[in-house]
Amino acid sequence: MTWSDGLAILGGLAAGILSGFIGIGGGTAFVPIMTVGFRFNQALAQGTSLAAIIPTAIVGGVTHVREGNVLLGPALWMGGGGVVGAIMGALLAAHVPGMILARVWGAFLVLTAFRLVQDALKKAKDAKGRAPKAS
Amino acid sequence: MIPLQLWWAGVSQRHANANSLIAIIPISIAALPVYYFLQSRPEVDFHFALFLIIGSVVGAYAGARLLNRIPEREVTLIVAAVLLIVGLKEVISP
């Protein structure tokens, strides 16, 4: 085992925690570790992340089922739809420059982040409004 | 998948995160052969993946157990922070 293998285990641990906690896949958690940390090219990082995410998602998913966090029907429908979407995405990726795809994807993530913060703040405000006043 | 569930299906943050992880399993299984067989050379490094997996399965178990121990609002803010960091990285340096 080399230093690089040890660092891969640590990187995997961090990506696994994020993946199990947030429910994100290899694209978000594993790919940056390989492209930024280990200088993998984008395609090799994406392919390797797919191999790593399968057992990771199975362990995280089974734990979530046991914790009662999963709505199994919708999750399986979404997985089925995702398979079709992944194939369409792969075909699209072959015709659109990778840099444009990455920027559009990044902009979508940033907008989603802002909307999530807005929702969280609104929920906190609503909860405050409903709380009984101290006498 | 997480925003779709939150805003279109009205699912809670906790369920959205967990459902998303389950849905990733068939998607990854379907996409892996594309990267291994349908490229000019196999774009999968199984040796490196093995070491990632040793860490990540432990992490995934811990992360999944952690989800029920943190309040919903904080979970949403953590999801937003991760999406913001990754999103900015993709926009600035794709």
GROMACS .gro file of C-alpha atoms in nm:
model
  229
    1MET     CA    1   0.000   0.000   0.000
    2THR     CA    2   0.135   0.344  -0.096
    3TRP     CA    3   0.077   0.694   0.045
    4SER     CA    4  -0.153   0.755  -0.248
    5ASP     CA    5  -0.366   0.452  -0.149
    6GLY     CA    6  -0.386   0.583   0.209
    7LEU     CA    7  -0.495   0.927   0.088
    8ALA     CA    8  -0.755   0.759  -0.136
    9ILE     CA    9  -0.901   0.587   0.174
   10LEU     CA   10  -0.918   0.921   0.359
   11GLY     CA   11  -1.072   1.094   0.055
   12GLY     CA   12  -1.320   0.807   0.025
   13LEU     CA   13  -1.411   0.844   0.392
   14ALA     CA   14  -1.486   1.217   0.350
   15ALA     CA   15  -1.681   1.161   0.026
   16GLY     CA   16  -1.868   0.869   0.185
   17ILE     CA   17  -1.981   1.080   0.484
   18LEU     CA   18  -2.108   1.351   0.245
   19SER     CA   19  -2.274   1.093   0.025
   20GLY     CA   20  -2.449   0.912   0.312
   21PHE     CA   21  -2.552   1.234   0.482
   22ILE     CA   22  -2.663   1.443   0.184
   23GLY     CA   23  -2.752   1.169  -0.064
   24ILE     CA   24  -2.523   1.286  -0.340
   25GLY     CA   25  -2.345   1.067  -0.591
   26GLY     CA   26  -1.997   1.037  -0.732
   27GLY     CA   27  -2.012   1.345  -0.954
   28THR     CA   28  -2.028   1.578  -0.658
   29ALA     CA   29  -1.834   1.389  -0.393
   30PHE     CA   30  -1.572   1.165  -0.559
   31VAL     CA   31  -1.484   1.338  -0.887
   32PRO     CA   32  -1.329   1.656  -0.736
   33ILE     CA   33  -1.108   1.441  -0.508
   34MET     CA   34  -0.965   1.263  -0.813
   35THR     CA   35  -0.939   1.559  -1.055
   36VAL     CA   36  -0.806   1.813  -0.804
   37GLY     CA   37  -0.625   1.586  -0.556
   38PHE     CA   38  -0.489   1.312  -0.782
   39ARG     CA   39  -0.478   1.483  -1.126
   40PHE     CA   40  -0.710   1.227  -1.291
   41ASN     CA   41  -0.857   1.336  -1.625
   42GLN     CA   42  -1.231   1.409  -1.614
   43ALA     CA   43  -1.348   1.090  -1.791
   44LEU     CA   44  -1.131   0.857  -1.578
   45ALA     CA   45  -1.246   1.036  -1.259
   46GLN     CA   46  -1.613   1.001  -1.359
   47GLY     CA   47  -1.579   0.631  -1.450
   48THR     CA   48  -1.385   0.549  -1.131
   49SER     CA   49  -1.636   0.744  -0.919
   50LEU     CA   50  -1.917   0.527  -1.061
   51ALA     CA   51  -1.732   0.211  -0.949
   52ALA     CA   52  -1.683   0.363  -0.601
   53ILE     CA   53  -2.036   0.496  -0.556
   54ILE     CA   54  -2.214   0.161  -0.611
   55PRO     CA   55  -2.105  -0.006  -0.280
   56THR     CA   56  -2.110   0.334  -0.105
   57ALA     CA   57  -2.472   0.402  -0.205
   58ILE     CA   58  -2.574   0.044  -0.116
   59VAL     CA   59  -2.429   0.076   0.239
   60GLY     CA   60  -2.568   0.431   0.284
   61GLY     CA   61  -2.902   0.336   0.129
   62VAL     CA   62  -2.951   0.024   0.344
   63THR     CA   63  -2.863   0.230   0.655
   64HIS     CA   64  -3.123   0.492   0.552
   65VAL     CA   65  -3.387   0.220   0.500
   66ARG     CA   66  -3.314   0.085   0.850
   67GLU     CA   67  -3.331   0.439   0.993
   68GLY     CA   68  -3.674   0.487   0.830
   69ASN     CA   69  -3.562   0.772   0.604
   70VAL     CA   70  -3.658   0.620   0.267
   71LEU     CA   71  -3.984   0.642   0.071
   72LEU     CA   72  -3.902   0.326  -0.126
   73GLY     CA   73  -4.161   0.363  -0.406
   74PRO     CA   74  -4.062   0.718  -0.513
   75ALA     CA   75  -3.691   0.633  -0.471
   76LEU     CA   76  -3.718   0.336  -0.709
   77TRP     CA   77  -3.921   0.533  -0.964
   78MET     CA   78  -3.662   0.807  -0.949
   79GLY     CA   79  -3.382   0.551  -0.995
   80GLY     CA   80  -3.560   0.407  -1.302
   81GLY     CA   81  -3.610   0.755  -1.448
   82GLY     CA   82  -3.250   0.835  -1.363
   83VAL     CA   83  -3.125   0.539  -1.569
   84VAL     CA   84  -3.305   0.680  -1.877
   85GLY     CA   85  -3.179   1.030  -1.793
   86ALA     CA   86  -2.821   0.903  -1.750
   87ILE     CA   87  -2.824   0.744  -2.097
   88MET     CA   88  -2.971   1.063  -2.250
   89GLY     CA   89  -2.714   1.269  -2.059
   90ALA     CA   90  -2.429   1.054  -2.189
   91LEU     CA   91  -2.553   1.102  -2.547
   92LEU     CA   92  -2.589   1.479  -2.492
   93ALA     CA   93  -2.243   1.499  -2.336
   94ALA     CA   94  -2.095   1.354  -2.656
   95HIS     CA   95  -2.228   1.653  -2.855
   96VAL     CA   96  -2.186   1.948  -2.615
   97PRO     CA   97  -1.840   2.070  -2.505
   98GLY     CA   98  -1.758   1.950  -2.152
   99MET     CA   99  -1.669   2.299  -2.030
  100ILE     CA  100  -2.014   2.436  -2.122
  101LEU     CA  101  -2.188   2.139  -1.955
  102ALA     CA  102  -1.982   2.186  -1.637
  103ARG     CA  103  -2.061   2.561  -1.623
  104VAL     CA  104  -2.437   2.508  -1.678
  105TRP     CA  105  -2.433   2.236  -1.410
  106GLY     CA  106  -2.238   2.462  -1.172
  107ALA     CA  107  -2.481   2.753  -1.225
  108PHE     CA  108  -2.775   2.518  -1.155
  109LEU     CA  109  -2.609   2.404  -0.828
  110VAL     CA  110  -2.543   2.765  -0.717
  111LEU     CA  111  -2.905   2.870  -0.787
  112THR     CA  112  -3.032   2.560  -0.604
  113ALA     CA  113  -2.811   2.647  -0.304
  114PHE     CA  114  -2.959   2.999  -0.284
  115ARG     CA  115  -3.314   2.865  -0.308
  116LEU     CA  116  -3.242   2.610  -0.029
  117VAL     CA  117  -3.106   2.884   0.201
  118GLN     CA  118  -3.414   3.097   0.124
  119ASP     CA  119  -3.641   2.802   0.216
  120ALA     CA  120  -3.449   2.728   0.537
  121LEU     CA  121  -3.468   3.092   0.648
  122LYS     CA  122  -3.841   3.111   0.563
  123LYS     CA  123  -3.910   2.791   0.762
  124ALA     CA  124  -3.720   2.935   1.061
  125LYS     CA  125  -3.921   3.260   1.037
  126ASP     CA  126  -4.252   3.069   1.016
  127ALA     CA  127  -4.155   2.853   1.315
  128LYS     CA  128  -4.070   3.168   1.513
  129GLY     CA  129  -4.406   3.325   1.419
  130ARG     CA  130  -4.595   3.017   1.542
  131ALA     CA  131  -4.402   2.979   1.869
  132PRO     CA  132  -4.610   3.074   2.177
  133LYS     CA  133  -4.510   3.405   2.333
  134ALA     CA  134  -4.339   3.385   2.670
  135SER     CA  135  -4.554   3.527   2.947
  136MET     CA  136  -3.275   1.489  -0.768
  137ILE     CA  137  -3.289   1.655  -0.426
  138PRO     CA  138  -3.438   1.990  -0.545
  139LEU     CA  139  -3.689   1.807  -0.767
  140GLN     CA  140  -3.822   1.615  -0.468
  141LEU     CA  141  -3.825   1.917  -0.236
  142TRP     CA  142  -4.003   2.161  -0.466
  143TRP     CA  143  -4.212   1.945  -0.697
  144ALA     CA  144  -4.306   1.651  -0.477
  145GLY     CA  145  -4.306   1.832  -0.140
  146VAL     CA  146  -4.083   1.566   0.019
  147SER     CA  147  -3.894   1.656   0.341
  148GLN     CA  148  -3.519   1.726   0.325
  149ARG     CA  149  -3.444   1.407   0.521
  150HIS     CA  150  -3.646   1.183   0.284
  151ALA     CA  151  -3.511   1.366  -0.024
  152ASN     CA  152  -3.149   1.296   0.077
  153ALA     CA  153  -3.215   0.929   0.154
  154ASN     CA  154  -3.430   0.865  -0.157
  155SER     CA  155  -3.163   1.025  -0.373
  156LEU     CA  156  -2.898   0.783  -0.244
  157ILE     CA  157  -3.119   0.480  -0.319
  158ALA     CA  158  -3.190   0.612  -0.671
  159ILE     CA  159  -2.815   0.652  -0.737
  160ILE     CA  160  -2.763   0.272  -0.710
  161PRO     CA  161  -2.935   0.167  -1.040
  162ILE     CA  162  -2.810   0.482  -1.217
  163SER     CA  163  -2.445   0.404  -1.132
  164ILE     CA  164  -2.484   0.035  -1.221
  165ALA     CA  165  -2.624   0.137  -1.563
  166ALA     CA  166  -2.360   0.404  -1.630
  167LEU     CA  167  -2.047   0.210  -1.522
  168PRO     CA  168  -2.033  -0.022  -1.829
  169VAL     CA  169  -2.059   0.286  -2.056
  170TYR     CA  170  -1.734   0.419  -1.908
  171TYR     CA  171  -1.561   0.080  -1.911
  172PHE     CA  172  -1.665  -0.068  -2.246
  173LEU     CA  173  -1.787   0.215  -2.470
  174GLN     CA  174  -1.485   0.448  -2.454
  175SER     CA  175  -1.171   0.430  -2.670
  176ARG     CA  176  -0.997   0.289  -2.356
  177PRO     CA  177  -1.155   0.178  -2.023
  178GLU     CA  178  -1.207   0.496  -1.816
  179VAL     CA  179  -1.230   0.316  -1.478
  180ASP     CA  180  -0.937   0.271  -1.236
  181PHE     CA  181  -1.054  -0.023  -1.023
  182HIS     CA  182  -0.738  -0.023  -0.808
  183PHE     CA  183  -0.798   0.338  -0.701
  184ALA     CA  184  -1.175   0.276  -0.667
  185LEU     CA  185  -1.103  -0.009  -0.422
  186PHE     CA  186  -0.917   0.222  -0.183
  187LEU     CA  187  -1.185   0.493  -0.217
  188ILE     CA  188  -1.447   0.228  -0.131
  189ILE     CA  189  -1.261   0.114   0.185
  190GLY     CA  190  -1.306   0.467   0.323
  191SER     CA  191  -1.637   0.554   0.165
  192VAL     CA  192  -1.849   0.261   0.288
  193VAL     CA  193  -1.750   0.347   0.648
  194GLY     CA  194  -1.823   0.714   0.574
  195ALA     CA  195  -2.159   0.639   0.409
  196TYR     CA  196  -2.274   0.440   0.715
  197ALA     CA  197  -2.167   0.722   0.949
  198GLY     CA  198  -2.323   0.991   0.725
  199ALA     CA  199  -2.653   0.806   0.699
  200ARG     CA  200  -2.669   0.758   1.079
  201LEU     CA  201  -2.585   1.126   1.129
  202LEU     CA  202  -2.881   1.249   0.921
  203ASN     CA  203  -3.142   1.171   1.189
  204ARG     CA  204  -2.936   1.342   1.459
  205ILE     CA  205  -2.923   1.689   1.302
  206PRO     CA  206  -3.227   1.923   1.278
  207GLU     CA  207  -3.395   1.954   0.934
  208ARG     CA  208  -3.306   2.323   0.890
  209GLU     CA  209  -2.936   2.262   0.957
  210VAL     CA  210  -2.942   1.967   0.712
  211THR     CA  211  -3.082   2.200   0.443
  212LEU     CA  212  -2.813   2.460   0.511
  213ILE     CA  213  -2.536   2.196   0.492
  214VAL     CA  214  -2.677   2.068   0.158
  215ALA     CA  215  -2.687   2.430   0.032
  216ALA     CA  216  -2.326   2.492   0.140
  217VAL     CA  217  -2.197   2.180  -0.039
  218LEU     CA  218  -2.393   2.263  -0.358
  219LEU     CA  219  -2.265   2.623  -0.347
  220ILE     CA  220  -1.898   2.518  -0.312
  221VAL     CA  221  -1.918   2.253  -0.587
  222GLY     CA  222  -2.129   2.483  -0.810
  223LEU     CA  223  -1.885   2.776  -0.781
  224LYS     CA  224  -1.593   2.544  -0.853
  225GLU     CA  225  -1.764   2.418  -1.172
  226VAL     CA  226  -1.852   2.772  -1.289
  227ILE     CA  227  -1.510   2.927  -1.217
  228SER     CA  228  -1.283   2.636  -1.309
  229PRO     CA  229  -1.475   2.363  -1.495
   0.00000   0.00000   0.00000
